[in-house]
mmCIF file with all atom_site columns, C-alpha atoms in Angstrom:
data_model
loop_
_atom_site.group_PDB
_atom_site.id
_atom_site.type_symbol
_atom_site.label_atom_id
_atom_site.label_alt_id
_atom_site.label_comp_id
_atom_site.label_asym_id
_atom_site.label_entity_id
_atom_site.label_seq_id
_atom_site.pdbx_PDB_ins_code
_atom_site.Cartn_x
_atom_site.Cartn_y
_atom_site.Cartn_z
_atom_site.occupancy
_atom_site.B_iso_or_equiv
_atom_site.pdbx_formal_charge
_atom_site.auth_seq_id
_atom_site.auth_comp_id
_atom_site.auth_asym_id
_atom_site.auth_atom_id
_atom_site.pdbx_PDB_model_num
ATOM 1  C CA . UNK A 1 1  ? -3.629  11.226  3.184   1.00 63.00 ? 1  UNK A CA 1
ATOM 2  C CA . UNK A 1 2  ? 0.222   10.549  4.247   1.00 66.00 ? 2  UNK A CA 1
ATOM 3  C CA . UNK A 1 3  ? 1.603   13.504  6.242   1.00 67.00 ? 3  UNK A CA 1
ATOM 4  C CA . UNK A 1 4  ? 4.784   14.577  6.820   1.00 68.00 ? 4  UNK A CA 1
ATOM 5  C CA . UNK A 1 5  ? 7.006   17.332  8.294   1.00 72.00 ? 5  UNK A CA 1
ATOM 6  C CA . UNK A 1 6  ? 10.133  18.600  6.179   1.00 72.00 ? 6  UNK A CA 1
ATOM 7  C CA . UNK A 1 7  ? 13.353  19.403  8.062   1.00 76.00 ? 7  UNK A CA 1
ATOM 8  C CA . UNK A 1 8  ? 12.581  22.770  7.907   1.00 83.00 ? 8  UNK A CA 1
ATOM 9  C CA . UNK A 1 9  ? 9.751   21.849  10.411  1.00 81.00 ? 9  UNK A CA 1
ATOM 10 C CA . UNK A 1 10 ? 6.529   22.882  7.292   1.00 82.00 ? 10 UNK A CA 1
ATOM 11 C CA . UNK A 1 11 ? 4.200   20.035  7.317   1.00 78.00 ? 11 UNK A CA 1
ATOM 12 C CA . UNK A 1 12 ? 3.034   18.637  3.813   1.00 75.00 ? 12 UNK A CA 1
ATOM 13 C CA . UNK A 1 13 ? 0.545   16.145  2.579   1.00 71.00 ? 13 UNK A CA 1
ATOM 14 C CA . UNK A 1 14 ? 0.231   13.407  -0.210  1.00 65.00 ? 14 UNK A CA 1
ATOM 15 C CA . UNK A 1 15 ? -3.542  13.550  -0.597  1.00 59.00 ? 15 UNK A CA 1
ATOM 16 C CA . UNK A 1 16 ? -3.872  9.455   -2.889  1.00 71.00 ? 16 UNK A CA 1
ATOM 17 C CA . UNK A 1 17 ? -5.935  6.836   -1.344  1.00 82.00 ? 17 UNK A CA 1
ATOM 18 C CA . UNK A 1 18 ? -3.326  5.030   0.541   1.00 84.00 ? 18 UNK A CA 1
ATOM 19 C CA . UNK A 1 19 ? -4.649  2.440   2.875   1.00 83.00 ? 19 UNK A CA 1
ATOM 20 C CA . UNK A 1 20 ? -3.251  0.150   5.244   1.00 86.00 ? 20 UNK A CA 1
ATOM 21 C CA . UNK A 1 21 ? -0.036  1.491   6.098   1.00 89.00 ? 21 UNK A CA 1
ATOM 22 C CA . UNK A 1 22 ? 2.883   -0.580  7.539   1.00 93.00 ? 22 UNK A CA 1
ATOM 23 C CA . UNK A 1 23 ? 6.095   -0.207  8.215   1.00 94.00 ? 23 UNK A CA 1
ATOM 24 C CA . UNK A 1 24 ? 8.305   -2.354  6.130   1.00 95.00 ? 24 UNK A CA 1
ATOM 25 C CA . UNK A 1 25 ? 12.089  -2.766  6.900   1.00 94.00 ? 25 UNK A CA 1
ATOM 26 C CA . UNK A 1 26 ? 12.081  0.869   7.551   1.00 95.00 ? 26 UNK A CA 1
ATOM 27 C CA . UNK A 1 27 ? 10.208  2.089   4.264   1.00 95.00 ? 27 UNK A CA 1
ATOM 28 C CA . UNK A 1 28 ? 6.272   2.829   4.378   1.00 93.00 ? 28 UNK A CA 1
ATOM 29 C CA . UNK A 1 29 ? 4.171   0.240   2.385   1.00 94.00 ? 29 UNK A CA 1
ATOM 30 C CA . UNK A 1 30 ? 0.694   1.325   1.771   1.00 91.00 ? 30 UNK A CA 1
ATOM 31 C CA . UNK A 1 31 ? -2.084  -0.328  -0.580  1.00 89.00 ? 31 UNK A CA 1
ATOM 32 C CA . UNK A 1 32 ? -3.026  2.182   -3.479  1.00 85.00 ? 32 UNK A CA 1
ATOM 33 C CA . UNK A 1 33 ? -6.349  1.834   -2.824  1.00 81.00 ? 33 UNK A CA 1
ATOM 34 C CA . UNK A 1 34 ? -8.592  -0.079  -5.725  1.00 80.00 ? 34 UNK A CA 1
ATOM 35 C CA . UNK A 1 35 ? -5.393  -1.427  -7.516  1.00 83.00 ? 35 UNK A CA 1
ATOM 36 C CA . UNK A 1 36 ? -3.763  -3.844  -7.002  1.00 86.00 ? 36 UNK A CA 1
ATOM 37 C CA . UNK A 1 37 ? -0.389  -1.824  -6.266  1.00 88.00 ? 37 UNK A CA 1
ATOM 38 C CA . UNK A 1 38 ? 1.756   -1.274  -3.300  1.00 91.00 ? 38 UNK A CA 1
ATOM 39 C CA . UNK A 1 39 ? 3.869   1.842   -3.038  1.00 91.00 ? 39 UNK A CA 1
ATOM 40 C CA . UNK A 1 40 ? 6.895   1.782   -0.909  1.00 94.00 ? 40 UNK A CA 1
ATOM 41 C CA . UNK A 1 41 ? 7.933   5.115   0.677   1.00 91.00 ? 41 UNK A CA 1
ATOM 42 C CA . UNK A 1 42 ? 10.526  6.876   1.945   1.00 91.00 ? 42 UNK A CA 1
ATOM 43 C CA . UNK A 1 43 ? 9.013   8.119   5.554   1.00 88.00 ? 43 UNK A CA 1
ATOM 44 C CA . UNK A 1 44 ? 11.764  10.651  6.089   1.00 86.00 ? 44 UNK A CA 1
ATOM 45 C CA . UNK A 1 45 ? 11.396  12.438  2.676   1.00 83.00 ? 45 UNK A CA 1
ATOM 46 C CA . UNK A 1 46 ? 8.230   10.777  1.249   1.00 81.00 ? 46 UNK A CA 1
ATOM 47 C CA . UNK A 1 47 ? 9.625   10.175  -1.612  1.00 84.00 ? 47 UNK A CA 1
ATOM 48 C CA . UNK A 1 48 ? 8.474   6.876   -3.463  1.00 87.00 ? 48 UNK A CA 1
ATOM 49 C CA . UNK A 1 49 ? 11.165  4.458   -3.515  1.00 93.00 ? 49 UNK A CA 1
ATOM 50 C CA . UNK A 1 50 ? 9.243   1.728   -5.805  1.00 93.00 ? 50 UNK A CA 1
ATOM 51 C CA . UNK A 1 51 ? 6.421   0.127   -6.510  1.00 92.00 ? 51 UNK A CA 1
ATOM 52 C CA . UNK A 1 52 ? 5.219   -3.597  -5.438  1.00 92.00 ? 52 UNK A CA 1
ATOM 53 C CA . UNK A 1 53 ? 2.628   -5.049  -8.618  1.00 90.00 ? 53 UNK A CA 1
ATOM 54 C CA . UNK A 1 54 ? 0.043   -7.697  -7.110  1.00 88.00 ? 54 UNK A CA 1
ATOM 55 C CA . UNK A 1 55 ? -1.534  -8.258  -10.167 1.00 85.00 ? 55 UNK A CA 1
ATOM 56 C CA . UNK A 1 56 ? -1.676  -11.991 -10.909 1.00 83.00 ? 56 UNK A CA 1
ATOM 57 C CA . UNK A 1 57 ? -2.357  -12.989 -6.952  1.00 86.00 ? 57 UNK A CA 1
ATOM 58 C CA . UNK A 1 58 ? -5.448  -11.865 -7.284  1.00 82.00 ? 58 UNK A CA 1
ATOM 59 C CA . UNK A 1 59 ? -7.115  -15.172 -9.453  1.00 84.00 ? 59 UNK A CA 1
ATOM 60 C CA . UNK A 1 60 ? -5.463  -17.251 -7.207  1.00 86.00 ? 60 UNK A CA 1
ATOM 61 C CA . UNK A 1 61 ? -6.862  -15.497 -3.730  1.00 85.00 ? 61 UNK A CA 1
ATOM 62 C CA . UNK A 1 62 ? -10.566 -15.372 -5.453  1.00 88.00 ? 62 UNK A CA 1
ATOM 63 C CA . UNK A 1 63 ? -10.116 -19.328 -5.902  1.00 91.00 ? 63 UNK A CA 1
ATOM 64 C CA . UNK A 1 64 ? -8.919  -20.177 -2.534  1.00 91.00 ? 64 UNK A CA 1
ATOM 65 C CA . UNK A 1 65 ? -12.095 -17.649 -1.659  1.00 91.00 ? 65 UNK A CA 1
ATOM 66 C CA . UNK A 1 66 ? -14.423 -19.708 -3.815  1.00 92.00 ? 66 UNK A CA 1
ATOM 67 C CA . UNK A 1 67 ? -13.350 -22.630 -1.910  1.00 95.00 ? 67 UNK A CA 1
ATOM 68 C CA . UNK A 1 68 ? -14.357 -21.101 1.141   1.00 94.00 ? 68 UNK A CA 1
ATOM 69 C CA . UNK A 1 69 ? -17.818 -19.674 0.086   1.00 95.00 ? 69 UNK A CA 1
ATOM 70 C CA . UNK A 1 70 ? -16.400 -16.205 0.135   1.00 93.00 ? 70 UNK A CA 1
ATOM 71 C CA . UNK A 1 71 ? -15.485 -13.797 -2.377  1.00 87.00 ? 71 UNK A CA 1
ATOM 72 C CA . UNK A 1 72 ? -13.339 -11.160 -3.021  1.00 83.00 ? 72 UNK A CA 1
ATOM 73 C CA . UNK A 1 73 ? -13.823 -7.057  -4.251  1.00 78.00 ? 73 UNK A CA 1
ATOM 74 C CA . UNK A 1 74 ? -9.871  -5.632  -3.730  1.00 75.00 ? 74 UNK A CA 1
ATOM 75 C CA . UNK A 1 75 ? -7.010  -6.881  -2.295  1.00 76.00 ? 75 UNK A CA 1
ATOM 76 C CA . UNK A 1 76 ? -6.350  -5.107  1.152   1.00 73.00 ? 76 UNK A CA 1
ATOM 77 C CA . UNK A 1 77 ? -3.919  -5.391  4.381   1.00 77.00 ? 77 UNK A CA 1
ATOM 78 C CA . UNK A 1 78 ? -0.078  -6.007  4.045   1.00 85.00 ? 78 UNK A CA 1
ATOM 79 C CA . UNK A 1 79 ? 1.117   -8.511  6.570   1.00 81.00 ? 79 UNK A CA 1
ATOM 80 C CA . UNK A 1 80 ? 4.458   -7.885  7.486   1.00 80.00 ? 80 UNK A CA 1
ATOM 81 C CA . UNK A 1 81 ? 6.580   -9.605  10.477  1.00 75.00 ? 81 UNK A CA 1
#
């Protein structure tokens, strides 16, 4: 749940399975938890700004997995510096 308080002070929620939240060049990224989709958000008005579409990474990550005797169920965590 992302919350956030409109100018006039009322406090509203966006109840979506966001996860890992990070700040991002002054927008909110968050993972839309299981796809394979980033949202970007606007953290003043909440509204979404765009979209980020990781589909295609994710055949190469479960072969670098493979390689490692791992293996992989979603893509999670935004690293961001």
């Amino acid at each position: 749940t992302l919350l956030w308080r409109q100018p006039n002070g009322e406090k509203v929620k966006l109840a979506v399975r966001l996860n890992e939240l990070e700040n991002v060049g002054g927008e909110v990224w968050a993972n839309l938890w299981p796809t394979e989709t980033i949202v970007r958000i606007d953290p003043e008005t909440a509204v979404i700004k765009g979209w980020v579409d990781l589909r295609g990474i994710r055949s190469e990550a479960e072969e670098l997995a493979r390689k490692k005797g791992a293996r992989i169920d979603v893509l999670n965590g935004i690293a961001y510096r």
